[in-house]
Short mmCIF file of C-alpha atoms and ligand atoms in Angstrom, two decimals:
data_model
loop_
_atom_site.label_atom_id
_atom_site.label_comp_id
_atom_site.label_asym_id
_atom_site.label_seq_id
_atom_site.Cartn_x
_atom_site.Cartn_y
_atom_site.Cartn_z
CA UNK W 229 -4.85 21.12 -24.80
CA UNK W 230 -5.35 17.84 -26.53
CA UNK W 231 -3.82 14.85 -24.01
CA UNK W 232 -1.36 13.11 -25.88
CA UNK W 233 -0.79 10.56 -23.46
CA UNK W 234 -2.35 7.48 -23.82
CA UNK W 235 -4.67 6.13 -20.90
CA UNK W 236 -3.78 2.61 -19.46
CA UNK W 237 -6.28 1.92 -16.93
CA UNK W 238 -9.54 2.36 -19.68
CA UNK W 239 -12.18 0.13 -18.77
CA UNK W 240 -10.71 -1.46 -15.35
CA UNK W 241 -12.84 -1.33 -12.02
CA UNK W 242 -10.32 -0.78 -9.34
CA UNK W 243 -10.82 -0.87 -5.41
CA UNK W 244 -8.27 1.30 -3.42
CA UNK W 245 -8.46 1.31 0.54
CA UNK W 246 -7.40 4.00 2.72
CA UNK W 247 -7.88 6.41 0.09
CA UNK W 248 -9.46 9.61 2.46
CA UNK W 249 -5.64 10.84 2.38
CA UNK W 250 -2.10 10.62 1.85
CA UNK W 251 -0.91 7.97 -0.65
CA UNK W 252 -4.80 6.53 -1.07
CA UNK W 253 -6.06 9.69 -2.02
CA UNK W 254 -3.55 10.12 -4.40
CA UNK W 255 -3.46 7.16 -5.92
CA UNK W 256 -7.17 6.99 -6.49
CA UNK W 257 -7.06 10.40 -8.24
CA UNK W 258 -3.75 8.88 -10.51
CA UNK W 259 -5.73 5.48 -11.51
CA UNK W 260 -9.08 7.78 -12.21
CA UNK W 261 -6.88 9.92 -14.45
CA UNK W 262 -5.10 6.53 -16.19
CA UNK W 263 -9.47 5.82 -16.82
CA UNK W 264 -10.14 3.30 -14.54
CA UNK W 265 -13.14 2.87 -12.67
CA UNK W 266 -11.73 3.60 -9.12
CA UNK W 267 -13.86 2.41 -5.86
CA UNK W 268 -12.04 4.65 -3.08
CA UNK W 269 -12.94 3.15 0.26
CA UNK W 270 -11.96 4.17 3.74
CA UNK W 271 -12.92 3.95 7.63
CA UNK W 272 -12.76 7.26 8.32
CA UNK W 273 -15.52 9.43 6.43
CA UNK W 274 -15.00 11.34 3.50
CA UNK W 275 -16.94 12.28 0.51
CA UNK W 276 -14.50 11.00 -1.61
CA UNK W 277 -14.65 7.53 -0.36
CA UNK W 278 -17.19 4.84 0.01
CA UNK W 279 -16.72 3.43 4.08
CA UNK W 280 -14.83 0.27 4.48
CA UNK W 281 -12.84 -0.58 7.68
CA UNK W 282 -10.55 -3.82 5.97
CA UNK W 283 -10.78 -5.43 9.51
CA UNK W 284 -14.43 -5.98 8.68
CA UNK W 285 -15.19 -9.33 6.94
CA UNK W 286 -18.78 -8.51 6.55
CA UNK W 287 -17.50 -4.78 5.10
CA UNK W 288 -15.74 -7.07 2.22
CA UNK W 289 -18.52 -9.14 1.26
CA UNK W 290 -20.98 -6.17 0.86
CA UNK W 291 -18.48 -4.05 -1.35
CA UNK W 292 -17.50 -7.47 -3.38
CA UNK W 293 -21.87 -8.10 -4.01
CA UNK W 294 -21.94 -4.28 -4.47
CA UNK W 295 -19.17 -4.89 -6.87
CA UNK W 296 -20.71 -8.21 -8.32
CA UNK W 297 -23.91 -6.20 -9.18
CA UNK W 298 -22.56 -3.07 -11.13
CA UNK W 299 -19.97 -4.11 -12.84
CA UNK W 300 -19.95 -8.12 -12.61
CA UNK W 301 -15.80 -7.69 -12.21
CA UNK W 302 -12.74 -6.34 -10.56
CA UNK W 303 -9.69 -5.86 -12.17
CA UNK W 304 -7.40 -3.92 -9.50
CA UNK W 305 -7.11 -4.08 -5.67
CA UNK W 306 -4.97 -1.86 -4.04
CA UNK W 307 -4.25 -3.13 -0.15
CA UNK W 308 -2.85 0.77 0.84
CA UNK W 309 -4.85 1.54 4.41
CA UNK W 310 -2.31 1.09 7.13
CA UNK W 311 -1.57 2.25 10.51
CA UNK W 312 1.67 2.67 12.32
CA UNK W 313 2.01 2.37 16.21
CA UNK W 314 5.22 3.90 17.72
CA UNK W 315 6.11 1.71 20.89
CA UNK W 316 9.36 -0.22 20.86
CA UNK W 317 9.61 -4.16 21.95
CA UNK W 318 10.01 -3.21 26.00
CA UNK W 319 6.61 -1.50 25.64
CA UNK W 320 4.40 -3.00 22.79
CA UNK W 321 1.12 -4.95 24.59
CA UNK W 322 -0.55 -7.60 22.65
CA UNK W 323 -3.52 -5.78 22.03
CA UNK W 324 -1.27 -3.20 19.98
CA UNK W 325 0.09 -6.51 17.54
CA UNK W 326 -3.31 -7.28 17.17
CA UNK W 327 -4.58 -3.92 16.61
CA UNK W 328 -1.46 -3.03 13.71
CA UNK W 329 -2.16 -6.70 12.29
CA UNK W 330 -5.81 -5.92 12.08
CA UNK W 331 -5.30 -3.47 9.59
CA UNK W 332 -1.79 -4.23 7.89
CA UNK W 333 -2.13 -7.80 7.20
CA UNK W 334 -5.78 -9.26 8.12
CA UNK W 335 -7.52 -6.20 5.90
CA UNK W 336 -5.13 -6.98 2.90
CA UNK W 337 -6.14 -11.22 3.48
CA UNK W 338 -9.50 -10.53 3.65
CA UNK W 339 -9.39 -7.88 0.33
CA UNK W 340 -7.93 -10.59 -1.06
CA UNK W 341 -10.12 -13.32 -0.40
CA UNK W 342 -13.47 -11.51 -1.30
CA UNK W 343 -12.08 -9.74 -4.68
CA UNK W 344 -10.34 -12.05 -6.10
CA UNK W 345 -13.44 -14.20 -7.28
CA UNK W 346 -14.46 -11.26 -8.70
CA UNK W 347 -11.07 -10.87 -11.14
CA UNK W 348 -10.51 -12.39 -14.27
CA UNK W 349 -7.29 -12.76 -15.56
CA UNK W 350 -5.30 -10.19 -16.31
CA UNK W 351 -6.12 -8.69 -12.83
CA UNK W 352 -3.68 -7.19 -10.54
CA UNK W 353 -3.16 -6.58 -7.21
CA UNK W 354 -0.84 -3.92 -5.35
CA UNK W 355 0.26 -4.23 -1.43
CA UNK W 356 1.70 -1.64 -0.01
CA UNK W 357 4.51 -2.35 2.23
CA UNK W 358 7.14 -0.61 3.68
CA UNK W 359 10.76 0.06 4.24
CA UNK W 360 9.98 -1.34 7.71
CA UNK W 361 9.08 -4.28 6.02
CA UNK W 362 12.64 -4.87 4.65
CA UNK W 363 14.44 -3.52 7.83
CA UNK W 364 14.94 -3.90 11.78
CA UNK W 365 12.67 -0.72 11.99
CA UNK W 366 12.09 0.01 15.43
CA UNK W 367 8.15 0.17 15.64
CA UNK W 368 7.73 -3.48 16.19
CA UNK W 369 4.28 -4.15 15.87
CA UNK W 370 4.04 -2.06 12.37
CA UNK W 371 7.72 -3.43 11.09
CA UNK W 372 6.62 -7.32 11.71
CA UNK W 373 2.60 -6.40 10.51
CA UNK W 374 4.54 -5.42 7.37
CA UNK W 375 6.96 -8.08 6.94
CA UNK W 376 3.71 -10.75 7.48
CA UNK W 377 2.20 -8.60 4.72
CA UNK W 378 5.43 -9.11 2.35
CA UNK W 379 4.68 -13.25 3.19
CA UNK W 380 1.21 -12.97 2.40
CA UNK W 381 1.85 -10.94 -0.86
CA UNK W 382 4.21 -14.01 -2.00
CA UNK W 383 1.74 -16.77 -1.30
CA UNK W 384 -1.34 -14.74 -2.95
CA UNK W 385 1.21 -14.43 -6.34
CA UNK W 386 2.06 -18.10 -5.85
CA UNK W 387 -1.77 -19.05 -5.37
CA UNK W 388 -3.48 -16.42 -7.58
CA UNK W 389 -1.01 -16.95 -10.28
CA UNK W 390 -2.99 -20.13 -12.07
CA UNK W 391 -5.83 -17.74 -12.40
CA UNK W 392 -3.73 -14.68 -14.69
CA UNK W 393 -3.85 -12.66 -11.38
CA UNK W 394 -0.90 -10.69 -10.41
CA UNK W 395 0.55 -9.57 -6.97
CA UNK W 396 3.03 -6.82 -6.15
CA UNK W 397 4.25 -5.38 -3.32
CA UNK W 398 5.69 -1.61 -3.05
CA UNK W 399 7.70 -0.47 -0.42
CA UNK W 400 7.84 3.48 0.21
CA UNK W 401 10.37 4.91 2.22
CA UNK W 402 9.45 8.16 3.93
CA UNK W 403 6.51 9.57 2.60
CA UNK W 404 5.50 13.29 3.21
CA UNK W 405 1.50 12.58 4.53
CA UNK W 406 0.07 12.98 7.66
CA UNK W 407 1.28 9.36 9.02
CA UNK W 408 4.82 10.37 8.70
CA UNK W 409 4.18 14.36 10.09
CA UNK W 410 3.25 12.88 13.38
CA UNK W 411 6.68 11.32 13.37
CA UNK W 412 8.97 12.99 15.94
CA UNK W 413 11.48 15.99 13.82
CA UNK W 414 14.32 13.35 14.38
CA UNK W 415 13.12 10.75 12.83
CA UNK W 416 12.41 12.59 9.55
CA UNK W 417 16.38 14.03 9.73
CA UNK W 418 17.75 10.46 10.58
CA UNK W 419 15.61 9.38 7.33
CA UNK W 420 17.38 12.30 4.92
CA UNK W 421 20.70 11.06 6.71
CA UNK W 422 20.17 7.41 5.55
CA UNK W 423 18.53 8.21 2.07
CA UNK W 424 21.10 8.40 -0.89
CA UNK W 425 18.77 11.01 -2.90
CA UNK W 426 18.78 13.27 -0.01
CA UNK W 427 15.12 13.93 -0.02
CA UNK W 428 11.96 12.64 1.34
CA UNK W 429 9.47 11.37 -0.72
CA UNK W 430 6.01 12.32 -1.76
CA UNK W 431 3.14 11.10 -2.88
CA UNK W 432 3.88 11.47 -6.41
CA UNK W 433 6.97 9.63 -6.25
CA UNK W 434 4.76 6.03 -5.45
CA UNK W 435 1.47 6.70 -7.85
CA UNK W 436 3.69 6.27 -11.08
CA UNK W 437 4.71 2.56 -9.83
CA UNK W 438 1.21 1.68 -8.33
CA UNK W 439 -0.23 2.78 -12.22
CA UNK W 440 2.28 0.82 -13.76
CA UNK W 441 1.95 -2.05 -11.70
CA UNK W 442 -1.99 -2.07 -12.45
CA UNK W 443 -1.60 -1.74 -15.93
CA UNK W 444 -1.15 -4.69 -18.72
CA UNK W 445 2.22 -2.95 -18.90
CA UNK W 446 3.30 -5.27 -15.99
CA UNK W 447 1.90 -8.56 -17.58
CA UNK W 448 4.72 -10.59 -16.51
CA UNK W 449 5.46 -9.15 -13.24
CA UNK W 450 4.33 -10.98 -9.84
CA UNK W 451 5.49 -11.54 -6.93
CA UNK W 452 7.68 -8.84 -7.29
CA UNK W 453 8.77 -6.11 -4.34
CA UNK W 454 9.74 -2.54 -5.08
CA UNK W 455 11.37 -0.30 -3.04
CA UNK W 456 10.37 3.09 -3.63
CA UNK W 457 12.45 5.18 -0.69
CA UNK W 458 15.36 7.01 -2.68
CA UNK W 459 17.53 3.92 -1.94
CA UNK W 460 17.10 4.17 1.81
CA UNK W 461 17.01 0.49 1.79
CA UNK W 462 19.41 -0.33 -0.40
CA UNK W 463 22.95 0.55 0.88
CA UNK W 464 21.75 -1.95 4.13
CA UNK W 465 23.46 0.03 6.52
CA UNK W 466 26.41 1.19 5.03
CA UNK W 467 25.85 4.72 4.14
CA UNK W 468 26.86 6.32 7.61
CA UNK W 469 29.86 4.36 7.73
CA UNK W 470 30.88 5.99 3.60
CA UNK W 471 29.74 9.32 4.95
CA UNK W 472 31.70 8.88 8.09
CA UNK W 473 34.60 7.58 6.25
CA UNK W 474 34.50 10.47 3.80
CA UNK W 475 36.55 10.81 0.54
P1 NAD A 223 -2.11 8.01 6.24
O1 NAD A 223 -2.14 7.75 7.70
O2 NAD A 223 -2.00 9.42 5.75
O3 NAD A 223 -3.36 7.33 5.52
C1 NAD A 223 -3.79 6.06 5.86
C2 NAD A 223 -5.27 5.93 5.53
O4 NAD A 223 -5.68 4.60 5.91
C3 NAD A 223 -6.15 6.91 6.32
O5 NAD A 223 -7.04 7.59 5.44
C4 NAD A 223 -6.89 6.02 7.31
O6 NAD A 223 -8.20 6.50 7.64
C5 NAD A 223 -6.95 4.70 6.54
N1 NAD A 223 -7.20 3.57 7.42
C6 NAD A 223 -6.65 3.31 8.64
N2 NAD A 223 -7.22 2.22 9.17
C7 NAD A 223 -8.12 1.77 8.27
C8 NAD A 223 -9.02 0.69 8.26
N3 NAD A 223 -9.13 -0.14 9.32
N4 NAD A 223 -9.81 0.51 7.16
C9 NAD A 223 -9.72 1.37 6.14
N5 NAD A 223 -8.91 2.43 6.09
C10 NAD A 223 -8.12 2.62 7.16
O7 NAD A 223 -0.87 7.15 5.73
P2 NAD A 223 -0.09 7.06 4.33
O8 NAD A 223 1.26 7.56 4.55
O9 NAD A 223 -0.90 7.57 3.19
O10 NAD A 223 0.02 5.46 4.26
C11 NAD A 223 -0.52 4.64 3.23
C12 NAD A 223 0.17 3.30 3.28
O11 NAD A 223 1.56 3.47 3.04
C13 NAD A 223 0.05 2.58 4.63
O12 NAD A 223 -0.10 1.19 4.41
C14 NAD A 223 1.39 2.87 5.28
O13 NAD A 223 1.74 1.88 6.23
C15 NAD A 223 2.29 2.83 4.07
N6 NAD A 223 3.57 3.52 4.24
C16 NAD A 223 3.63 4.85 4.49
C17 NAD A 223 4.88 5.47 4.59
C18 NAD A 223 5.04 6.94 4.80
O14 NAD A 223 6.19 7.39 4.96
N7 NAD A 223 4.01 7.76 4.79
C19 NAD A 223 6.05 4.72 4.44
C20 NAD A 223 5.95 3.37 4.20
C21 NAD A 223 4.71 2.78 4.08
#
């Protein structure tokens, strides 16, 4: 069957991290599709990916000379790898902050910082966030890793702006991979309880917005933060008080 659909990502060289599973994987098979060029990189190995470990500044500058040598450009960065850590403020150590920032805010930074001379304009770069990151979530080192990363996606659109290169930030509610499956059974029903579409989400619900937001389609949009969590977020609190209300 001829595909009618015309391809927006022809011709762009894309790095996605954290793509060995879950949303990464998926989103590096949804870009390839759209005909980019995609670079999926991750710590943990996998034949699909090219290693990377974001905490590693010398990791960066060998993918961006890698980078420099085949293709002479980057046009996409997507900051996906993250890690969550479950302990609540009476029992989160230091090292744990340090560990979540690590990889939720540093590795986005330094992704930043070594691709970016590599983009021209018209460039675009997608953080991925969280509903922690716009609520009191209760895992404290990954909620406040995630609302630095929401800071650091503002100043990169403010800074990389001048130069025609765009920053977004998503924000997925729950997401069926293998992060949220070692979540304990309540957590998952408490998320269906406070989610107005009554469903979870998968991973095809957040590659549609991460193509988009890659493409020229979004020329004009930066600095710009998108829920995608079936309006979890949205209601701020109010939907078990309308449910408990009733009609
Ligand atoms: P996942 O745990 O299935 O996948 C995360 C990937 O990141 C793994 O392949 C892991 O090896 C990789 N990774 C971890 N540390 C890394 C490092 N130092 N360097 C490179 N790669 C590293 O999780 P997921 O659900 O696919 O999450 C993807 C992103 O979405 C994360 O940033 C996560 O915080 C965010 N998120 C997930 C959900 C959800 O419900 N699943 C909700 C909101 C936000």
């Amino acid at each position: 069957m001829t595909d009618l659909h015309p391809k927006r990502l022809i011709g762009k060289v894309v790095v996605v991290t954290g793509a060995a599973r879950g949303q990464g994987a998926a989103e590096a098979e949804a870009l390839t599709r759209e005909g980019a060029r995609v670079i999926a990189t991750d710590v943990a190995e996998s034949p699909a990916c090219r290693r990377l470990d974001v905490t590693s500044e010398r990791g960066w500058a060998e993918l961006a000379a890698e980078l420099r040598e085949a293709y002479g450009q980057v046009n996409g960065l997507v900051n996906n790898a993250g890690v969550t850590w479950r302990a609540r403020i009476d029992d989160v150590r230091p090292e744990d902050m340090a560990r979540v920032y690590a990889v939720n805010v540093t590795g986005p930074l330094l992704g930043i910082q070594h691709l970016a001379p590599l983009m021209s304009p018209g460039s675009s770069i997608v953080n991925v966030g969280s509903s922690a990151a716009l609520t009191a979530h209760y895992p404290v080192a990954y909620t406040t890793a995630k609302w630095a990363l929401r800071g650091l996606s503002a100043t990169a659109a403010m800074e990389l702006g001048p130069r025609g290169i765009r920053v977004n930030t998503i924000h997925p509610g729950f997401i069926e991979t293998e992060m949220t499956a070692s979540a304990a059974p309540a957590f998952r029903e408490a998320n269906l309880a406070g989610t107005p579409l009554g469903r979870t989400g998968t991973v095809d619900d957040i590659t549609p917005l991460v193509t988009f937001l890659l493409s020229d389609d979004a020329a004009f949009i930066t600095g710009a933060e998108i829920p995608v969590d079936g309006g979890l977020t949205a209601h701020g609190g109010a939907k078990p008080i309308s449910d408990a209300v009733g009609h």
